[in-house]
Short mmCIF file of C-alpha atoms and ligand atoms in Angstrom, two decimals:
data_model
loop_
_atom_site.label_atom_id
_atom_site.label_comp_id
_atom_site.label_asym_id
_atom_site.label_seq_id
_atom_site.Cartn_x
_atom_site.Cartn_y
_atom_site.Cartn_z
CA MET A 22 192.00 -16.72 153.49
CA PRO A 23 191.33 -16.15 157.20
CA SER A 24 190.33 -19.20 159.18
CA SER A 25 189.35 -19.65 162.80
CA PRO A 26 192.23 -20.92 164.98
CA ASN A 27 190.34 -23.98 166.27
CA ARG A 28 188.57 -24.85 163.08
CA LYS A 29 187.54 -28.44 162.52
CA THR A 30 187.91 -30.11 159.18
CA PHE A 31 185.44 -32.47 157.57
CA ASP A 32 185.57 -35.06 154.81
CA LEU A 33 182.03 -34.23 153.67
CA VAL A 34 180.71 -30.67 153.50
CA VAL A 35 177.18 -29.83 152.35
CA ALA A 36 176.42 -26.26 151.29
CA ALA A 37 172.76 -25.25 150.94
CA ASN A 38 170.93 -21.95 151.13
CA ARG A 39 169.38 -23.03 154.45
CA LEU A 40 170.82 -24.94 157.38
CA PRO A 41 168.90 -28.14 158.22
CA VAL A 42 167.60 -26.60 161.48
CA ASP A 43 165.11 -23.91 162.53
CA GLN A 44 165.40 -21.75 165.59
CA VAL A 45 162.38 -22.11 167.88
CA ILE A 46 161.40 -20.53 171.18
CA THR A 47 160.49 -23.21 173.73
CA GLU A 48 157.64 -22.90 176.25
CA SER A 49 160.12 -21.82 178.91
CA GLY A 50 161.21 -18.97 176.63
CA GLU A 51 164.58 -20.41 175.64
CA THR A 52 165.73 -20.57 172.06
CA GLU A 53 166.76 -23.91 170.68
CA TRP A 54 167.54 -25.42 167.29
CA ARG A 55 165.20 -28.06 165.88
CA ARG A 56 165.91 -30.22 162.90
CA SER A 57 163.79 -29.00 159.98
CA PRO A 58 161.51 -31.62 158.47
CA GLY A 59 162.61 -31.28 154.80
CA GLY A 60 163.52 -34.13 152.49
CA LEU A 61 167.08 -32.98 151.97
CA VAL A 62 167.74 -33.26 155.69
CA THR A 63 166.50 -36.84 155.70
CA ALA A 64 168.58 -37.66 152.63
CA MET A 65 171.71 -36.28 154.18
CA ASP A 66 171.09 -38.18 157.43
CA SER A 67 171.74 -41.40 155.60
CA VAL A 68 175.15 -40.24 154.34
CA MET A 69 176.24 -38.20 157.34
CA ARG A 70 175.38 -40.90 159.86
CA ASP A 71 178.55 -42.84 159.07
CA GLN A 72 181.02 -40.00 158.70
CA PRO A 73 181.53 -36.64 160.39
CA GLY A 74 180.14 -33.96 158.12
CA ALA A 75 179.61 -30.21 158.12
CA TRP A 76 176.68 -28.24 156.72
CA VAL A 77 177.13 -24.63 155.61
CA GLY A 78 173.95 -22.54 155.26
CA TRP A 79 171.89 -19.56 156.32
CA ALA A 80 170.18 -19.91 159.72
CA GLY A 81 167.00 -18.15 158.55
CA GLU A 82 167.26 -14.79 160.38
CA ALA A 83 168.82 -11.69 158.82
CA GLY A 84 171.76 -10.21 160.72
CA GLU A 85 174.78 -11.64 162.45
CA ALA A 86 175.30 -15.37 162.13
CA PRO A 87 175.28 -17.57 165.25
CA ALA A 88 178.62 -19.28 166.04
CA PRO A 89 179.12 -22.74 164.46
CA PHE A 90 177.66 -25.56 166.57
CA ASP A 91 177.15 -29.31 166.50
CA GLN A 92 173.71 -30.88 166.23
CA ASP A 93 172.88 -34.60 165.86
CA GLY A 94 176.45 -35.35 164.84
CA THR A 95 176.64 -32.66 162.12
CA HIS A 96 178.78 -29.54 162.41
CA LEU A 97 176.58 -26.58 161.43
CA VAL A 98 178.22 -23.48 160.04
CA PRO A 99 175.80 -20.53 159.80
CA VAL A 100 176.44 -18.00 157.02
CA ALA A 101 175.37 -14.41 157.76
CA LEU A 102 172.88 -12.68 155.44
CA THR A 103 171.93 -9.06 156.04
CA ALA A 104 168.33 -7.97 155.46
CA GLU A 105 169.58 -6.45 152.20
CA ASP A 106 171.22 -9.75 151.16
CA VAL A 107 167.92 -11.54 151.78
CA ARG A 108 166.09 -9.00 149.62
CA LEU A 109 168.59 -8.89 146.76
CA TYR A 110 170.25 -12.34 146.68
CA TYR A 111 167.36 -14.52 147.90
CA GLU A 112 164.04 -12.85 147.09
CA GLY A 113 165.54 -10.97 144.14
CA PHE A 114 168.10 -12.87 142.09
CA SER A 115 167.25 -16.41 143.28
CA ASN A 116 163.46 -16.18 143.32
CA ASP A 117 162.63 -13.40 140.86
CA THR A 118 165.39 -13.84 138.25
CA LEU A 119 166.53 -17.47 138.25
CA TRP A 120 163.31 -19.18 139.39
CA PRO A 121 161.14 -17.84 136.51
CA ILE A 122 163.85 -18.41 133.88
CA TYR A 123 164.36 -22.01 135.10
CA HIS A 124 160.58 -22.64 135.10
CA ASP A 125 159.71 -21.78 131.49
CA VAL A 126 159.14 -18.06 132.25
CA ILE A 127 155.61 -18.79 133.49
CA VAL A 128 155.90 -15.27 134.91
CA PRO A 129 158.41 -12.75 133.49
CA ALA A 130 161.86 -12.67 135.09
CA SER A 131 163.32 -9.44 136.51
CA PHE A 132 166.94 -8.51 135.88
CA HIS A 133 168.71 -6.09 138.22
CA ARG A 134 172.44 -5.59 138.41
CA GLU A 135 172.36 -4.99 142.14
CA TRP A 136 170.63 -8.36 142.65
CA TRP A 137 173.41 -10.00 140.66
CA ALA A 138 176.08 -8.22 142.74
CA ALA A 139 174.44 -9.54 145.91
CA TYR A 140 174.25 -13.08 144.43
CA GLN A 141 178.00 -12.97 143.72
CA ARG A 142 178.84 -11.62 147.16
CA VAL A 143 176.72 -14.23 148.98
CA ASN A 144 178.14 -17.08 146.87
CA GLU A 145 181.63 -15.89 147.82
CA ARG A 146 180.69 -15.96 151.49
CA PHE A 147 179.41 -19.53 151.18
CA ALA A 148 182.57 -20.59 149.31
CA GLU A 149 184.81 -19.15 152.02
CA ALA A 150 182.85 -20.91 154.76
CA VAL A 151 183.12 -24.23 152.87
CA ALA A 152 186.84 -23.80 152.19
CA ASP A 153 187.37 -23.12 155.87
CA VAL A 154 185.93 -26.42 157.17
CA ALA A 155 186.81 -28.88 154.37
CA ALA A 156 189.49 -31.47 155.16
CA PRO A 157 192.21 -32.05 152.53
CA GLY A 158 190.63 -33.91 149.60
CA ALA A 159 187.11 -33.56 151.10
CA ARG A 160 183.89 -34.12 149.17
CA ILE A 161 181.82 -30.96 148.83
CA TRP A 162 178.14 -31.17 147.91
CA VAL A 163 176.60 -27.85 146.87
CA GLN A 164 172.80 -27.71 146.62
CA ASP A 165 170.59 -25.85 144.18
CA TYR A 166 170.20 -22.73 142.08
CA GLN A 167 170.99 -20.23 144.83
CA LEU A 168 174.63 -21.41 144.80
CA GLN A 169 175.65 -21.75 141.15
CA LEU A 170 178.80 -19.65 141.48
CA ALA A 171 180.01 -21.51 144.57
CA PRO A 172 181.64 -24.48 142.76
CA ALA A 173 184.21 -22.33 140.90
CA LEU A 174 184.74 -20.08 143.92
CA ILE A 175 185.40 -23.11 146.15
CA ARG A 176 187.80 -24.59 143.59
CA ALA A 177 189.79 -21.34 143.47
CA LEU A 178 190.21 -21.44 147.26
CA ARG A 179 190.64 -25.22 147.60
CA PRO A 180 191.86 -26.96 144.43
CA ASP A 181 192.37 -30.18 146.46
CA VAL A 182 188.65 -30.95 147.09
CA ARG A 183 186.05 -32.79 144.95
CA ILE A 184 183.03 -30.67 144.22
CA GLY A 185 179.50 -31.80 143.33
CA TRP A 186 176.38 -29.71 142.74
CA PHE A 187 172.76 -30.82 142.55
CA ASN A 188 169.99 -28.80 140.92
CA HIS A 189 166.62 -29.36 142.57
CA ILE A 190 164.77 -27.39 139.89
CA PRO A 191 164.76 -27.80 136.10
CA PHE A 192 167.65 -26.52 134.00
CA PRO A 193 166.08 -24.47 131.20
CA PRO A 194 166.45 -24.88 127.45
CA VAL A 195 169.26 -22.72 126.06
CA GLU A 196 166.78 -20.32 124.40
CA LEU A 197 165.48 -19.30 127.84
CA PHE A 198 168.79 -19.53 129.72
CA ALA A 199 170.31 -17.23 127.08
CA GLN A 200 168.14 -14.35 128.35
CA LEU A 201 170.23 -14.11 131.52
CA PRO A 202 172.69 -11.22 131.20
CA TRP A 203 175.11 -13.22 133.42
CA ARG A 204 174.72 -16.56 131.61
CA GLY A 205 178.47 -17.00 130.94
CA GLN A 206 179.40 -16.36 134.57
CA LEU A 207 176.75 -18.81 135.80
CA LEU A 208 177.97 -21.57 133.47
CA ARG A 209 181.59 -20.96 134.48
CA GLY A 210 180.56 -20.98 138.14
CA LEU A 211 179.02 -24.44 137.69
CA LEU A 212 181.99 -25.71 135.71
CA GLY A 213 184.05 -25.37 138.89
CA ALA A 214 182.41 -28.66 139.94
CA ASP A 215 183.55 -32.21 139.08
CA PHE A 216 179.99 -33.52 138.83
CA LEU A 217 176.70 -31.71 138.22
CA GLY A 218 173.53 -33.62 139.12
CA PHE A 219 170.11 -32.87 137.60
CA GLN A 220 166.60 -34.25 138.08
CA ARG A 221 166.13 -35.36 134.46
CA GLN A 222 168.36 -36.31 131.56
CA ALA A 223 166.81 -33.40 129.62
CA ASP A 224 168.05 -30.94 132.29
CA ALA A 225 171.61 -32.29 132.05
CA GLN A 226 171.41 -32.05 128.26
CA ASN A 227 170.15 -28.46 128.46
CA PHE A 228 173.18 -27.57 130.58
CA VAL A 229 175.66 -29.22 128.23
CA ARG A 230 174.03 -27.54 125.22
CA ALA A 231 174.18 -24.14 126.95
CA CYS A 232 177.94 -24.63 127.52
CA ARG A 233 178.44 -25.54 123.87
CA GLN A 234 176.36 -22.72 122.41
CA LEU A 235 176.92 -19.88 124.84
CA ILE A 236 180.56 -20.25 125.93
CA HIS A 237 181.73 -22.45 123.02
CA ALA A 238 182.92 -25.22 125.30
CA GLU A 239 183.85 -28.58 123.77
CA THR A 240 181.32 -31.21 124.89
CA LYS A 241 181.27 -34.98 124.58
CA ALA A 242 178.94 -37.69 125.93
CA GLY A 243 177.61 -35.76 128.91
CA THR A 244 180.90 -34.05 129.73
CA VAL A 245 182.13 -30.49 129.20
CA ALA A 246 185.80 -29.52 128.75
CA VAL A 247 186.96 -26.61 130.92
CA ASP A 248 189.06 -24.12 128.94
CA ASP A 249 191.43 -23.14 131.76
CA GLY A 250 194.41 -25.15 130.48
CA SER A 251 193.90 -27.84 133.15
CA GLY A 252 192.42 -30.44 130.78
CA ARG A 253 189.65 -30.94 133.33
CA ARG A 254 186.26 -32.31 132.23
CA VAL A 255 182.99 -31.91 134.12
CA ARG A 256 180.25 -34.53 133.97
CA ALA A 257 176.54 -33.63 133.95
CA GLY A 258 174.09 -36.45 134.70
CA ALA A 259 170.56 -37.22 135.90
CA ILE A 260 170.12 -38.44 139.49
CA PRO A 261 166.41 -37.91 140.33
CA ILE A 262 165.75 -37.09 143.97
CA SER A 263 163.32 -39.15 146.03
CA ILE A 264 161.87 -39.54 149.50
CA ASP A 265 162.40 -41.71 152.57
CA PHE A 266 160.01 -44.45 151.44
CA ASN A 267 160.37 -46.72 154.47
CA GLY A 268 160.18 -43.89 157.00
CA LEU A 269 157.07 -42.35 155.46
CA GLU A 270 155.30 -45.66 154.90
CA GLU A 271 155.89 -46.58 158.53
CA LEU A 272 154.32 -43.30 159.58
CA ALA A 273 151.35 -43.80 157.24
CA ARG A 274 150.74 -47.26 158.75
CA GLN A 275 150.34 -45.86 162.29
CA PRO A 276 146.83 -46.51 163.65
CA SER A 277 146.63 -42.85 164.69
CA VAL A 278 147.11 -41.81 161.05
CA ALA A 279 144.37 -44.20 159.89
CA GLU A 280 142.04 -42.78 162.56
CA ARG A 281 142.84 -39.23 161.50
CA ALA A 282 142.24 -40.10 157.83
CA ALA A 283 138.80 -41.48 158.71
CA GLU A 284 138.08 -38.41 160.81
CA ILE A 285 139.02 -36.08 157.92
CA ARG A 286 136.58 -37.87 155.62
CA GLU A 287 133.90 -37.73 158.29
CA GLN A 288 134.44 -34.01 158.84
CA LEU A 289 134.11 -33.47 155.09
CA GLY A 290 130.72 -35.20 155.16
CA ASN A 291 131.95 -38.60 153.92
CA PRO A 292 132.15 -37.65 150.24
CA LYS A 293 132.24 -40.41 147.64
CA VAL A 294 135.18 -38.72 145.95
CA LEU A 295 137.73 -36.71 147.89
CA MET A 296 140.21 -34.89 145.66
CA LEU A 297 143.36 -33.37 147.12
CA GLY A 298 145.98 -30.84 146.06
CA VAL A 299 149.05 -30.11 148.23
CA ASP A 300 151.53 -27.51 147.05
CA ARG A 301 153.70 -24.63 148.04
CA LEU A 302 151.68 -21.64 146.84
CA ASP A 303 153.81 -21.18 143.71
CA TYR A 304 152.81 -20.27 140.14
CA THR A 305 154.76 -23.28 138.86
CA LYS A 306 152.39 -25.72 140.58
CA GLY A 307 149.44 -25.25 138.21
CA ILE A 308 146.93 -24.52 140.99
CA ARG A 309 144.94 -22.11 138.80
CA HIS A 310 144.69 -24.65 135.97
CA ARG A 311 143.55 -27.33 138.43
CA LEU A 312 140.88 -25.06 139.87
CA LYS A 313 139.65 -24.13 136.41
CA ALA A 314 139.28 -27.78 135.39
CA TYR A 315 137.50 -28.58 138.64
CA GLN A 316 135.22 -25.56 138.31
CA GLU A 317 134.18 -26.68 134.82
CA LEU A 318 133.57 -30.25 135.99
CA LEU A 319 131.26 -28.83 138.66
CA ALA A 320 129.53 -26.46 136.27
CA ASP A 321 129.02 -29.30 133.74
CA GLY A 322 127.47 -31.39 136.53
CA HIS A 323 130.06 -34.19 136.24
CA VAL A 324 131.05 -33.91 139.88
CA GLY A 325 129.80 -31.81 142.76
CA PRO A 326 129.26 -31.46 146.48
CA PRO A 327 128.27 -33.20 148.66
CA GLU A 328 129.29 -36.39 146.75
CA ALA A 329 132.62 -34.92 145.63
CA THR A 330 134.84 -32.29 147.14
CA LEU A 331 138.32 -30.83 146.71
CA VAL A 332 140.75 -30.08 149.53
CA GLN A 333 143.49 -27.70 148.40
CA VAL A 334 146.36 -27.24 150.84
CA ALA A 335 148.60 -24.36 149.79
CA THR A 336 151.63 -23.72 151.96
CA PRO A 337 152.56 -20.03 152.31
CA SER A 338 155.63 -19.28 150.20
CA ARG A 339 157.87 -16.29 149.25
CA GLU A 340 155.25 -13.88 150.43
CA ARG A 341 157.36 -10.80 149.82
CA VAL A 342 157.77 -11.46 146.09
CA ALA A 343 155.09 -9.66 144.03
CA ALA A 344 154.26 -12.61 141.70
CA TYR A 345 153.46 -14.73 144.77
CA GLN A 346 151.20 -12.03 146.22
CA HIS A 347 149.27 -11.87 142.95
CA LEU A 348 148.99 -15.65 142.78
CA ARG A 349 147.62 -15.85 146.30
CA ALA A 350 145.02 -13.16 145.63
CA ASP A 351 144.02 -14.87 142.40
CA VAL A 352 143.73 -18.38 143.89
CA GLU A 353 141.75 -17.11 146.86
CA GLN A 354 139.37 -15.16 144.65
CA THR A 355 138.82 -18.22 142.44
CA VAL A 356 138.14 -20.45 145.44
CA GLY A 357 135.67 -17.87 146.73
CA ARG A 358 133.93 -17.74 143.36
CA ILE A 359 133.71 -21.54 143.03
CA ASN A 360 132.24 -21.88 146.50
CA GLY A 361 129.91 -18.93 145.94
CA ASP A 362 128.62 -20.27 142.64
CA LEU A 363 128.72 -24.02 143.16
CA GLY A 364 128.93 -24.83 146.89
CA LEU A 365 126.06 -25.90 149.13
CA ILE A 366 125.28 -24.99 152.72
CA GLY A 367 127.54 -27.21 154.83
CA SER A 368 129.22 -28.61 151.69
CA PRO A 369 131.66 -26.19 150.10
CA ALA A 370 133.02 -27.30 146.74
CA VAL A 371 136.62 -26.42 147.70
CA HIS A 372 138.22 -26.56 151.14
CA TYR A 373 141.17 -24.20 150.91
CA LEU A 374 143.83 -24.29 153.64
CA HIS A 375 146.75 -21.88 153.65
CA HIS A 376 148.86 -23.63 156.30
CA ALA A 377 151.86 -25.87 156.78
CA TYR A 378 150.97 -29.15 158.53
CA PRO A 379 152.93 -31.72 160.53
CA ARG A 380 153.99 -34.87 158.69
CA GLU A 381 151.33 -37.00 160.44
CA GLU A 382 148.54 -34.75 159.18
CA MET A 383 149.97 -34.83 155.65
CA ALA A 384 150.10 -38.64 155.76
CA ALA A 385 146.47 -38.73 156.96
CA LEU A 386 145.38 -36.41 154.13
CA PHE A 387 147.15 -38.63 151.60
CA ARG A 388 145.47 -41.72 153.05
CA ALA A 389 142.09 -40.00 152.95
CA ALA A 390 142.28 -38.78 149.34
CA ASP A 391 140.71 -40.76 146.49
CA VAL A 392 142.34 -38.65 143.79
CA MET A 393 145.60 -36.72 144.21
CA LEU A 394 145.93 -33.80 141.79
CA VAL A 395 149.57 -32.96 140.95
CA THR A 396 149.31 -30.57 138.00
CA PRO A 397 152.45 -28.35 137.82
CA LEU A 398 153.25 -26.39 134.69
CA ARG A 399 156.90 -27.13 135.43
CA ASP A 400 158.48 -28.82 138.47
CA GLY A 401 162.01 -30.15 139.00
CA MET A 402 160.69 -33.33 140.63
CA ASN A 403 157.56 -32.93 142.83
CA LEU A 404 157.94 -34.94 145.99
CA VAL A 405 154.23 -34.75 146.83
CA ALA A 406 153.50 -37.28 144.05
CA LYS A 407 156.04 -39.71 145.55
CA GLU A 408 154.76 -39.11 149.08
CA TYR A 409 151.17 -39.85 148.03
CA VAL A 410 151.94 -43.24 146.51
CA THR A 411 154.18 -44.11 149.47
CA CYS A 412 151.30 -43.54 151.88
CA ARG A 413 148.92 -45.71 149.78
CA PHE A 414 150.17 -49.12 150.97
CA ASP A 415 146.48 -50.11 150.79
CA LEU A 416 146.76 -49.67 146.97
CA GLY A 417 143.81 -47.26 147.16
CA GLY A 418 143.66 -43.86 145.49
CA ALA A 419 144.67 -42.51 142.10
CA LEU A 420 147.44 -40.08 141.12
CA VAL A 421 146.81 -37.47 138.42
CA LEU A 422 150.30 -36.30 137.40
CA SER A 423 151.48 -33.58 135.05
CA GLU A 424 153.88 -34.51 132.27
CA PHE A 425 155.87 -31.41 133.18
CA THR A 426 157.13 -32.73 136.50
CA GLY A 427 160.40 -34.59 136.94
CA ALA A 428 158.37 -37.24 138.80
CA TRP A 429 156.38 -38.08 135.67
CA HIS A 430 159.52 -39.53 134.06
CA GLU A 431 159.55 -42.17 136.79
CA LEU A 432 155.80 -42.43 137.44
CA HIS A 433 154.36 -42.25 133.95
CA GLN A 434 151.89 -45.08 134.67
CA ALA A 435 149.95 -42.49 136.69
CA PHE A 436 146.92 -40.71 135.17
CA SER A 437 149.05 -38.35 133.04
CA CYS A 438 147.90 -34.87 132.15
CA ASN A 439 148.93 -31.73 130.33
CA PRO A 440 147.60 -29.03 132.68
CA HIS A 441 147.45 -26.45 129.86
CA ASP A 442 144.83 -28.63 128.16
CA ILE A 443 141.86 -27.94 130.43
CA GLU A 444 139.53 -30.24 128.47
CA GLY A 445 142.11 -33.05 128.64
CA LEU A 446 142.70 -32.42 132.34
CA LYS A 447 138.95 -32.69 133.03
CA GLN A 448 138.81 -36.02 131.17
CA THR A 449 141.84 -37.30 133.08
CA ILE A 450 140.31 -36.39 136.43
CA LEU A 451 137.11 -38.21 135.45
CA ARG A 452 139.14 -41.24 134.39
CA ALA A 453 141.00 -41.21 137.71
CA ILE A 454 137.62 -41.19 139.48
CA ASN A 455 135.91 -43.81 137.33
CA THR A 456 138.59 -46.39 136.52
CA PRO A 457 137.67 -49.72 138.21
CA PRO A 458 139.38 -50.33 141.56
CA ARG A 459 141.35 -53.38 140.35
CA GLU A 460 142.96 -51.38 137.56
CA LYS A 461 143.75 -48.53 139.94
CA GLN A 462 145.37 -51.01 142.33
CA ARG A 463 147.54 -52.36 139.54
CA ILE A 464 148.71 -48.84 138.70
CA MET A 465 149.33 -47.94 142.33
CA ARG A 466 151.39 -51.10 142.85
CA ALA A 467 153.66 -50.15 139.94
CA LEU A 468 154.07 -46.56 141.15
CA ARG A 469 154.93 -47.70 144.66
CA LYS A 470 157.49 -50.20 143.44
CA ARG A 471 159.33 -47.47 141.57
CA VAL A 472 159.55 -45.20 144.64
CA ALA A 473 160.42 -48.07 146.99
CA ASP A 474 163.32 -49.12 144.73
CA HIS A 475 164.53 -45.55 144.18
CA ASP A 476 164.34 -43.92 147.60
CA VAL A 477 166.24 -40.90 148.86
CA GLN A 478 168.98 -42.97 150.45
CA ARG A 479 169.71 -44.46 147.06
CA TRP A 480 169.66 -40.97 145.52
CA ALA A 481 172.34 -39.73 147.94
CA ALA A 482 174.49 -42.83 147.45
CA ARG A 483 174.22 -42.55 143.65
CA PHE A 484 175.15 -38.88 143.74
CA LEU A 485 178.26 -39.48 145.84
CA ALA A 486 179.31 -42.42 143.66
CA ALA A 487 178.97 -40.21 140.56
CA LEU A 488 180.99 -37.49 142.30
CA ASP A 489 183.76 -39.92 143.18
CA ALA A 490 183.92 -41.33 139.66
CA ALA A 491 183.61 -38.02 137.73
CA PRO A 492 184.39 -37.25 134.97
CA ASP A 493 183.82 -40.98 134.31
CA ARG A 494 180.52 -42.69 135.02
CA PRO A 495 180.47 -44.81 138.17
CA GLU A 496 181.00 -48.46 137.23
CA GLN A 497 177.74 -49.65 138.70
CA ALA A 498 174.85 -47.59 139.97
CA PRO A 499 174.43 -48.44 143.68
P1 ADQ B 665 159.29 -27.71 146.19
O1 ADQ B 665 158.97 -26.80 145.06
O2 ADQ B 665 159.11 -27.16 147.53
O3 ADQ B 665 160.77 -28.30 146.07
P2 ADQ B 665 158.03 -30.48 146.31
O4 ADQ B 665 158.97 -31.40 145.66
O5 ADQ B 665 156.62 -30.78 145.99
O6 ADQ B 665 158.25 -28.97 145.94
O7 ADQ B 665 158.22 -30.58 147.87
C1 ADQ B 665 157.37 -29.94 148.76
C2 ADQ B 665 157.50 -30.58 150.14
O8 ADQ B 665 156.81 -29.77 151.08
C3 ADQ B 665 156.90 -31.97 150.19
O9 ADQ B 665 157.70 -32.78 151.01
C4 ADQ B 665 155.52 -31.72 150.83
O10 ADQ B 665 155.00 -32.80 151.58
C5 ADQ B 665 155.81 -30.56 151.73
N1 ADQ B 665 154.60 -29.73 151.91
C6 ADQ B 665 153.89 -29.13 150.94
N2 ADQ B 665 152.84 -28.48 151.48
C7 ADQ B 665 152.90 -28.69 152.80
C8 ADQ B 665 152.10 -28.28 153.91
N3 ADQ B 665 150.99 -27.51 153.76
N4 ADQ B 665 152.46 -28.67 155.13
C9 ADQ B 665 153.56 -29.44 155.31
N5 ADQ B 665 154.35 -29.86 154.31
C10 ADQ B 665 154.03 -29.48 153.08
C11 ADQ B 665 161.91 -28.15 145.20
C12 ADQ B 665 161.61 -28.28 143.69
C13 ADQ B 665 160.90 -29.59 143.42
C14 ADQ B 665 161.75 -30.76 143.96
C15 ADQ B 665 162.18 -30.52 145.39
C16 ADQ B 665 163.20 -31.56 145.84
O11 ADQ B 665 160.81 -27.19 143.24
O12 ADQ B 665 160.68 -29.76 142.03
O13 ADQ B 665 160.97 -31.94 143.93
O14 ADQ B 665 162.79 -29.24 145.53
O15 ADQ B 665 164.29 -31.62 144.99
#
C-alpha cells in the first residue's frame, strides 16, 4: 500500500464520515478551519488530550482533499469524496438505504447497486487512510453506519492494530436487516473489528442475532466467532453515548444565558406554558406526530395561545434526499394550518424556526422551556433530551420522552410516551404541564443525576476500555 514518505504514526486513530472541523471564510476573506461544535468532537477531546491522535474523515467539500494538517493537537487526515461519491455513498447508500432500514423503515429504503459500489469504494479509501497513519499496535475507533466495511478492510491492511466501531444509530431487528441485498458483506465488514459498541443492549443483540441467522456464525454471550480460521471472537456491547454535562451546565449557568431565556419568554408574550421541540428535520424524530397531538390539544381547548405556545426548532438536514424534502413540505404545511386555524393575532400557536443556532441560544431555549417534547419514532440515543435536563440545574421544566429513543432506557423517569398513540401523547403532554412542581423537581433531579454520572467523557473511557479488553469484558467499568 502506498504511503507518504514523511507520514506520522499515531497510537489512536479515529475514522468518521466527517472531520471534526469546518472550513470557514473569515472577514478578511481567508479560509480557516474551525472546530465543529458536535458532541463527538467534545467526546474525543477528552481522550485525545493526553495522547497524540489522528482523525480521518471527509472535509465537507466535494473534490480534491486538502493536505493533512494539525489542529488543536490532533492530526487531521482529509479523505477525498467526488461529487458523485457524495451523491451515491453519502446521500444514497448511507442516508437512503441504511438510514431507513436502521430506523424501522419509517420511509421505504432504496436499493441501488451503484450506491453500494460507491459505499465499498469510499470505505476502502477510509481504510487506506487509517492504515497509513496508524502506529504499530494502534487503537482504531471507527464511527457509525457510513463506515461498516472499514473494520475488515483495515484489518486486511493492518492485522497488528485493535479495531473498535461505534454505531450512533439503532441496529435493526434481523427481519428488517435481512432486506439488505448486501447484508452478509456488511456483517463481515463489521466482524473485522475487535469490539462493536451500540447505544442499547437490544441493538447489540440484534447484531449478534443477525450474524447467527444470516451468516450462520457461532455466537456466545455477546460474542461472535469469525469463521476465517483465526479463532478470533468479536464482542458486541452497549455503551450509550452522552454529553459533556459539566461543560454544558456551566454554559447554562451563565448570566447572559439566563437573560436570554427571560428575553425569549418575553418575546413570546410571557406564556404560562412554553413547549419546545428541537430536532434535525428528520422523519425519525416524530415531528409530525408531535404537531398532530398539539393540534388536537388546541382544537379540544385544553391548551392554546396566548397562555400556551410551542416553539419548534428544526435544523435543516439532508436537503437533497427526496424523503427529507417531502417531510419539510409536510411539516411546514401543518404548521401553517395550525397557525391559520388556531393562532391569534400576535400569538401564533406554533413558532417554527428552520435554523441552526449557537450553543448559547440552545441553552437559553432549554432554560426557557416548561415542557420539552422529544417524540422520535426511532432514535439511536437523542442527545437533545440529555442536553435539556443538563441545562435545568434549577430543577424546573418537564421532559416528555419517547420510549423509542436510546435515551429513554436511561431516562425512563421522564414523562414517557409512545408517539404513535396520539391520544396517549396528548395525555402525557397534559400530565407534563399539570404535575405539581415538587413532583417535577423530583423527576428532574433523578434525570440530571443519571446524565451527570454518565457523561460523554465516561462514554469514551468505557468504549476504549472495552476495546482493550475485547473479546473479554473489561474487568471494571470506568
Ligand atoms: P442526531 O440524529 O443528529 O444524531 P441528536 O442526538 O438529537 O440527533 O443530536 C442532535 C444535536 O444537534 C444535539 O446536540 C442538538 O443540540 C443539536 N441541534 C439540533 N438542532 C439544532 C439547532 N437548530 N441548532 C443547533 N444545534 C442543534 C445521531 C443519532 C442520535 C444520537 C447521536 C449521537 O441519530 O440518535 O443520539 O447521533 O450518537
